[in-house]
Structures are given as structure tokens and as C-alpha cells.
């Protein structure tokens, strides 16, 4: 079972590097491969051929990790969007308090929270910019019909695109290294 | 071509297989291959992320069992999964009827 062990080791390492190592996933995959090897042996293949075929049919490590990553990204993006909305609502609440008079801190909060969410991996900076920044203008429009407050949206949009750019830079650097 | 087309309908196929009874990943792959007469021959490992997602959505539940010294993760359809299957089946019926109506000469 040399090939299978090597395949499982590579899979484990790659999943671990992507932050997805899970003993249950690996155990399930090992059980699947053992069953596939057994099936191959029943069909008259020798042990090495049965192992090779089981691995080929299962798919390359890259493909399998990619499939898990895709599922995880979909879930993680929803969580990040929710975090962005909550940050935006919190900042709007703070900004709406009667004695709050520090626009710089509000602006910094919008910039940093939007930047962090895209830095953590959300792929749509425009959406995160809106999710973080829409609440303050809406509040001002609702209360005082101040449409000029829509300009505030620029701050989280700049933050979101900056975070996204930094993330792309990091990925490129790691890829080239 | 079939592999690509299959990706969009994998949830429906997995839910349909499990509607007939609990099964483990390897068993589902075998059923898929047998029922499609070999047409649905996708890389076997790609069903696990889908199964885990469906379980995360509470469409499936799973338990580990041990048989002849081998541990297996057995998946079952939940009531919510059964509802999702009915919905997917209706959507597929509509879609396939529309495609058939369009391509029939």
C-alpha cells in the first residue's frame, strides 16, 4: 500500500496547508480507497494495479483539495459578508449616538473593517464596501435627507479594494516563492 | 462533457440515491456508475465535499459504523433532505421538458 500511503500523506499535508485538515475526512477517504483496492483485487488486478487504479479513479490531490476548498470558500464568503454587515451596523450605531463627535474614528473603522474582510478572502470588494458602508448614509438620508453622505461609501470601498489588493499581492508572492 | 454537465446536478443525484436507503460514499459512486451505465464516471473523491456540504445544510446525517474491521461513514437522508430532493426533482422535470421541447424537430 505504498502508493496509497503516499497519496494520503500528500493529501493530508495539502489539506493541512490550506487549513482544512480533518481526521474524519482523511479517515473516510482512506476507507474509500481501501474498498476500491479490494474491488480491484476481486476483479483480478494485482495489488499494485489495484492501488493505482483506486487512486486514479479517486482523483488527483489537487482536484480533491480544490473541491473541498470551493465548498469551504462558499461558506466562508457568507460568513465574511455577515461580518461586514455587522461591522457596518455597529459603526452606524456608534456614529448615530448624540455625543459621538469623532468622524475620524468612524472613518478609520469603516476603512479598516472593510479592508480586513477582503484581506481575509472575500472576493468581491465592491460588495464588502457596500455592506460595511451603506448603513451610515442610509441613516443620515432617513433622518435628515442628507444625500451627500453617500460620499462616505468611498471610504469602505477604498478599504475593501486595498485589502483585496494586498491579498492578491500576498498570493502572488507566495505563488512565486 | 457529461462530467461537466453532471457537476450541476450532483446534489440531486446524491439525494436520489440516498432516498432509497443509507449508503456510504463508495457505495453511492458504484450506484451512480451502475445506474447511468457508466456514463456518470466522475472522479470519485469529488462527491465527498458535496456530501459534507449537504450534511452541513442538514439534508443528510451521517454515522460511523464498523463492518468486517473497516470503518465506514454512512449517510442518511433527513426529512429536510427529502423536501430538497422533491424540489430538485420538480426543477429537473421542468428543465428537461423545456430542453426536450426545444430540441425536438
Short mmCIF file of C-alpha atoms in Angstrom, two decimals:
data_model
loop_
_atom_site.label_atom_id
_atom_site.label_comp_id
_atom_site.label_asym_id
_atom_site.label_seq_id
_atom_site.Cartn_x
_atom_site.Cartn_y
_atom_site.Cartn_z
CA UNK A 1 0.00 0.00 0.00
CA UNK A 2 2.94 2.33 -0.67
CA UNK A 3 1.18 4.42 -3.30
CA UNK A 4 -1.93 4.82 -1.22
CA UNK A 5 0.04 5.83 1.86
CA UNK A 6 1.98 8.36 -0.17
CA UNK A 7 -1.25 9.71 -1.70
CA UNK A 8 -2.89 10.04 1.73
CA UNK A 9 0.19 11.75 3.17
CA UNK A 10 0.23 14.29 0.34
CA UNK A 11 -3.50 14.84 0.71
CA UNK A 12 -3.18 15.32 4.47
CA UNK A 13 -0.33 17.77 4.08
CA UNK A 14 -2.09 19.76 1.37
CA UNK A 15 -5.33 19.92 3.35
CA UNK A 16 -3.36 20.98 6.43
CA UNK A 17 -1.59 23.73 4.50
CA UNK A 18 -4.97 25.08 3.38
CA UNK A 19 -6.32 24.91 6.92
CA UNK A 20 -8.72 22.07 6.13
CA UNK A 21 -7.07 19.06 7.78
CA UNK A 22 -9.80 16.95 9.31
CA UNK A 23 -9.26 13.46 10.70
CA UNK A 24 -12.77 12.39 9.66
CA UNK A 25 -12.27 13.46 6.04
CA UNK A 26 -8.97 11.57 5.83
CA UNK A 27 -10.40 8.52 7.53
CA UNK A 28 -13.34 8.50 5.12
CA UNK A 29 -11.07 8.83 2.10
CA UNK A 30 -8.79 6.06 3.36
CA UNK A 31 -11.80 3.78 3.84
CA UNK A 32 -12.97 4.59 0.29
CA UNK A 33 -9.56 3.82 -1.21
CA UNK A 34 -9.23 0.55 0.70
CA UNK A 35 -12.62 -0.54 -0.60
CA UNK A 36 -11.67 0.44 -4.15
CA UNK A 37 -8.40 -1.52 -3.89
CA UNK A 38 -10.30 -4.55 -2.60
CA UNK A 39 -12.70 -4.29 -5.52
CA UNK A 40 -9.76 -4.16 -7.94
CA UNK A 41 -8.26 -7.28 -6.40
CA UNK A 42 -11.61 -9.08 -6.79
CA UNK A 43 -11.56 -8.14 -10.45
CA UNK A 44 -8.21 -9.84 -10.90
CA UNK A 45 -5.81 -6.91 -10.75
CA UNK A 46 -2.56 -7.34 -8.86
CA UNK A 47 -2.09 -5.28 -5.69
CA UNK A 48 -0.08 -2.52 -7.34
CA UNK A 49 -2.50 -2.13 -10.25
CA UNK A 50 -5.48 -2.13 -7.90
CA UNK A 51 -3.89 0.60 -5.82
CA UNK A 52 -3.00 2.66 -8.87
CA UNK A 53 -6.50 2.39 -10.29
CA UNK A 54 -8.14 3.29 -6.97
CA UNK A 55 -6.05 6.45 -6.75
CA UNK A 56 -6.65 7.41 -10.38
CA UNK A 57 -10.39 6.96 -10.01
CA UNK A 58 -10.46 8.95 -6.81
CA UNK A 59 -8.88 11.99 -8.47
CA UNK A 60 -5.69 13.97 -8.05
CA UNK A 61 -4.86 15.55 -4.70
CA UNK A 62 -5.08 18.94 -6.35
CA UNK A 63 -8.59 18.28 -7.65
CA UNK A 64 -9.87 16.89 -4.35
CA UNK A 65 -8.41 19.71 -2.27
CA UNK A 66 -9.78 22.18 -4.83
CA UNK A 67 -13.28 20.70 -4.45
CA UNK A 68 -13.15 20.96 -0.65
CA UNK A 69 -11.76 24.47 -0.90
CA UNK A 70 -14.54 25.56 -3.24
CA UNK A 71 -17.19 24.36 -0.79
CA UNK A 72 -15.41 26.00 2.11
CA UNK A 73 -14.98 29.29 0.26
CA UNK A 74 -18.71 29.48 -0.44
CA UNK A 75 -19.50 29.08 3.26
CA UNK A 76 -16.70 31.38 4.37
CA UNK A 77 -17.81 34.14 1.98
CA UNK A 78 -21.28 34.13 3.51
CA UNK A 79 -19.78 34.42 6.99
CA UNK A 80 -17.48 37.27 5.88
CA UNK A 81 -20.39 39.14 4.29
CA UNK A 82 -22.34 38.80 7.54
CA UNK A 83 -19.32 40.10 9.49
CA UNK A 84 -19.11 43.09 7.11
CA UNK A 85 -22.81 43.90 7.61
CA UNK A 86 -22.48 43.63 11.40
CA UNK A 87 -19.39 45.89 11.39
CA UNK A 88 -21.26 48.45 9.27
CA UNK A 89 -24.32 48.35 11.54
CA UNK A 90 -22.15 48.70 14.65
CA UNK A 91 -20.31 51.71 13.22
CA UNK A 92 -23.61 53.29 12.16
CA UNK A 93 -24.95 52.78 15.69
CA UNK A 94 -21.82 54.34 17.24
CA UNK A 95 -21.93 57.23 14.78
CA UNK A 96 -25.61 57.88 15.47
CA UNK A 97 -25.12 58.38 19.21
CA UNK A 98 -25.82 62.00 20.19
CA UNK A 99 -22.48 62.71 21.86
CA UNK A 100 -20.32 60.95 19.28
CA UNK A 101 -18.18 63.53 17.60
CA UNK A 102 -15.21 61.70 16.24
CA UNK A 103 -15.66 61.31 12.50
CA UNK A 104 -12.02 60.23 12.17
CA UNK A 105 -12.57 57.12 14.26
CA UNK A 106 -15.74 56.26 12.33
CA UNK A 107 -13.91 56.70 9.03
CA UNK A 108 -11.00 54.60 10.29
CA UNK A 109 -13.41 51.90 11.44
CA UNK A 110 -15.08 51.79 8.02
CA UNK A 111 -11.73 51.67 6.22
CA UNK A 112 -10.15 49.01 8.43
CA UNK A 113 -13.16 46.70 8.79
CA UNK A 114 -13.81 46.65 5.02
CA UNK A 115 -10.10 46.10 4.37
CA UNK A 116 -9.83 43.25 6.84
CA UNK A 117 -12.84 41.40 5.41
CA UNK A 118 -11.43 41.40 1.88
CA UNK A 119 -7.95 40.64 3.20
CA UNK A 120 -9.41 37.55 4.84
CA UNK A 121 -10.61 36.35 1.48
CA UNK A 122 -13.93 37.75 0.29
CA UNK A 123 -13.57 38.01 -3.48
CA UNK A 124 -15.94 40.97 -4.10
CA UNK A 125 -14.56 44.23 -2.69
CA UNK A 126 -17.48 46.31 -4.04
CA UNK A 127 -19.97 44.16 -2.12
CA UNK A 128 -17.99 44.39 1.11
CA UNK A 129 -17.61 48.15 0.64
CA UNK A 130 -21.39 48.46 0.38
CA UNK A 131 -22.08 46.00 3.23
CA UNK A 132 -19.85 47.97 5.59
CA UNK A 133 -20.52 51.48 4.37
CA UNK A 134 -24.16 51.69 3.35
CA UNK A 135 -25.66 51.99 6.84
CA UNK A 136 -24.30 55.42 7.83
CA UNK A 137 -25.50 57.16 4.63
CA UNK A 138 -28.87 55.40 4.93
CA UNK A 139 -29.20 56.64 8.48
CA UNK A 140 -28.43 60.23 7.50
CA UNK A 141 -30.72 60.08 4.47
CA UNK A 142 -33.54 58.65 6.58
CA UNK A 143 -33.11 61.17 9.41
CA UNK A 144 -32.01 64.39 7.66
CA UNK A 145 -32.32 63.71 3.90
CA UNK A 146 -28.54 64.28 3.65
CA UNK A 147 -27.82 62.58 0.32
CA UNK A 148 -24.30 63.97 0.33
CA UNK A 149 -23.49 61.36 2.99
CA UNK A 150 -23.40 58.81 0.18
CA UNK A 151 -19.84 60.00 -0.33
CA UNK A 152 -18.98 58.16 2.89
CA UNK A 153 -19.27 54.98 0.84
CA UNK A 154 -15.95 55.84 -0.76
CA UNK A 155 -14.10 55.13 2.50
CA UNK A 156 -15.06 51.44 2.92
CA UNK A 157 -14.75 50.94 -0.85
CA UNK A 158 -11.16 52.20 -0.71
CA UNK A 159 -10.53 49.94 2.32
CA UNK A 160 -12.11 46.93 0.64
CA UNK A 161 -10.12 47.35 -2.57
CA UNK A 162 -6.92 47.93 -0.56
CA UNK A 163 -7.45 44.70 1.43
CA UNK A 164 -8.25 42.82 -1.76
CA UNK A 165 -5.11 44.20 -3.45
CA UNK A 166 -2.89 43.27 -0.51
CA UNK A 167 -4.34 39.76 -0.53
CA UNK A 168 -3.68 39.38 -4.26
CA UNK A 169 -0.12 40.61 -3.70
CA UNK A 170 0.45 38.09 -0.90
CA UNK A 171 -0.94 35.26 -3.00
CA UNK A 172 1.24 36.19 -5.97
CA UNK A 173 4.32 36.40 -3.76
CA UNK A 174 3.62 33.02 -2.18
CA UNK A 175 2.93 31.52 -5.59
CA UNK A 176 6.20 32.83 -7.00
CA UNK A 177 8.22 31.78 -3.96
CA UNK B 1 -19.00 16.84 -21.48
CA UNK B 2 -21.08 14.52 -19.28
CA UNK B 3 -18.72 15.11 -16.35
CA UNK B 4 -19.14 18.88 -16.65
CA UNK B 5 -22.92 18.63 -17.01
CA UNK B 6 -23.04 16.31 -14.01
CA UNK B 7 -21.47 18.86 -11.66
CA UNK B 8 -24.59 21.00 -11.61
CA UNK B 9 -26.83 18.05 -10.77
CA UNK B 10 -24.69 16.12 -8.32
CA UNK B 11 -26.82 17.17 -5.34
CA UNK B 12 -29.97 15.81 -6.98
CA UNK B 13 -28.28 12.52 -7.86
CA UNK B 14 -26.81 12.01 -4.37
CA UNK B 15 -30.11 12.84 -2.67
CA UNK B 16 -31.95 10.48 -5.03
CA UNK B 17 -29.57 7.62 -4.29
CA UNK B 18 -29.93 8.16 -0.54
CA UNK B 19 -33.73 8.30 -0.83
CA UNK B 20 -33.58 4.54 -1.35
CA UNK B 21 -31.63 3.94 1.83
CA UNK B 22 -28.48 4.80 3.76
CA UNK B 23 -25.20 4.41 1.90
CA UNK B 24 -21.52 5.23 2.16
CA UNK B 25 -19.54 7.27 -0.35
CA UNK B 26 -18.07 4.32 -2.23
CA UNK B 27 -21.47 2.65 -2.46
CA UNK B 28 -23.01 5.83 -3.88
CA UNK B 29 -20.33 6.09 -6.55
CA UNK B 30 -20.96 2.47 -7.53
CA UNK B 31 -24.72 3.06 -7.71
CA UNK B 32 -24.22 6.21 -9.78
CA UNK B 33 -21.96 4.39 -12.22
CA UNK B 34 -24.20 1.33 -12.46
CA UNK B 35 -27.47 3.20 -12.93
CA UNK B 36 -26.01 5.52 -15.54
CA UNK B 37 -24.43 2.51 -17.29
CA UNK B 38 -21.03 4.06 -16.87
CA UNK B 39 -21.96 7.49 -18.23
CA UNK B 40 -21.59 9.20 -14.86
CA UNK B 41 -18.00 8.30 -14.16
CA UNK B 42 -16.79 11.31 -12.22
CA UNK B 43 -13.61 11.44 -10.10
CA UNK B 44 -14.78 9.58 -7.01
CA UNK B 45 -13.26 11.96 -4.49
CA UNK B 46 -15.33 14.88 -5.69
CA UNK B 47 -18.51 13.54 -4.08
CA UNK B 48 -17.16 14.00 -0.54
CA UNK B 49 -17.13 17.81 -0.50
CA UNK B 50 -20.70 17.68 -1.87
CA UNK B 51 -21.77 15.15 0.79
CA UNK B 52 -20.24 17.26 3.56
CA UNK B 53 -21.96 20.39 2.23
CA UNK B 54 -25.32 18.59 2.07
CA UNK B 55 -24.76 17.41 5.63
CA UNK B 56 -23.92 20.99 6.66
CA UNK B 57 -27.26 22.06 5.17
CA UNK B 58 -28.96 19.35 7.29
CA UNK B 59 -30.10 17.49 4.16
CA UNK B 60 -28.09 14.46 5.30
CA UNK B 61 -26.91 12.97 8.54
CA UNK B 62 -24.04 10.53 8.95
CA UNK B 63 -22.73 7.93 11.39
CA UNK B 64 -19.59 5.86 11.51
CA UNK B 65 -20.11 2.11 11.52
CA UNK B 66 -17.68 -0.77 11.56
CA UNK B 67 -18.09 -3.76 9.33
CA UNK B 68 -15.54 -6.56 8.91
CA UNK B 69 -12.94 -4.42 10.63
CA UNK B 70 -13.46 -1.47 8.29
CA UNK B 71 -14.91 1.85 9.39
CA UNK B 72 -17.45 3.41 7.08
CA UNK B 73 -19.28 6.69 7.20
CA UNK B 74 -22.89 6.01 6.37
CA UNK B 75 -25.08 8.85 5.10
CA UNK B 76 -28.85 9.11 5.50
CA UNK B 77 -31.42 11.46 4.04
CA UNK B 78 -33.10 13.71 6.62
CA UNK B 79 -36.71 14.94 6.28
CA UNK B 80 -35.30 18.30 5.15
CA UNK B 81 -33.21 16.44 2.56
CA UNK B 82 -36.31 14.65 1.30
CA UNK B 83 -38.02 18.01 0.77
CA UNK B 84 -34.95 19.31 -1.05
CA UNK B 85 -34.98 16.19 -3.26
CA UNK B 86 -38.63 16.77 -4.23
CA UNK B 87 -37.84 20.38 -5.09
CA UNK B 88 -34.76 19.39 -7.15
CA UNK B 89 -36.78 16.68 -8.95
CA UNK B 90 -39.53 19.15 -9.90
CA UNK B 91 -36.96 21.66 -11.17
CA UNK B 92 -35.24 18.95 -13.18
CA UNK B 93 -38.55 17.79 -14.72
CA UNK B 94 -39.36 21.33 -15.82
CA UNK B 95 -35.86 21.89 -17.17
CA UNK B 96 -35.64 18.60 -19.07
CA UNK B 97 -39.13 19.04 -20.56
CA UNK B 98 -38.18 22.52 -21.75
CA UNK B 99 -34.93 21.27 -23.30
CA UNK B 100 -36.70 18.33 -24.98
CA UNK B 101 -39.42 20.60 -26.34
CA UNK B 102 -36.77 22.95 -27.71
CA UNK B 103 -34.56 20.38 -29.41
CA UNK B 104 -37.30 18.15 -30.84
CA UNK B 105 -37.50 18.66 -34.58
#
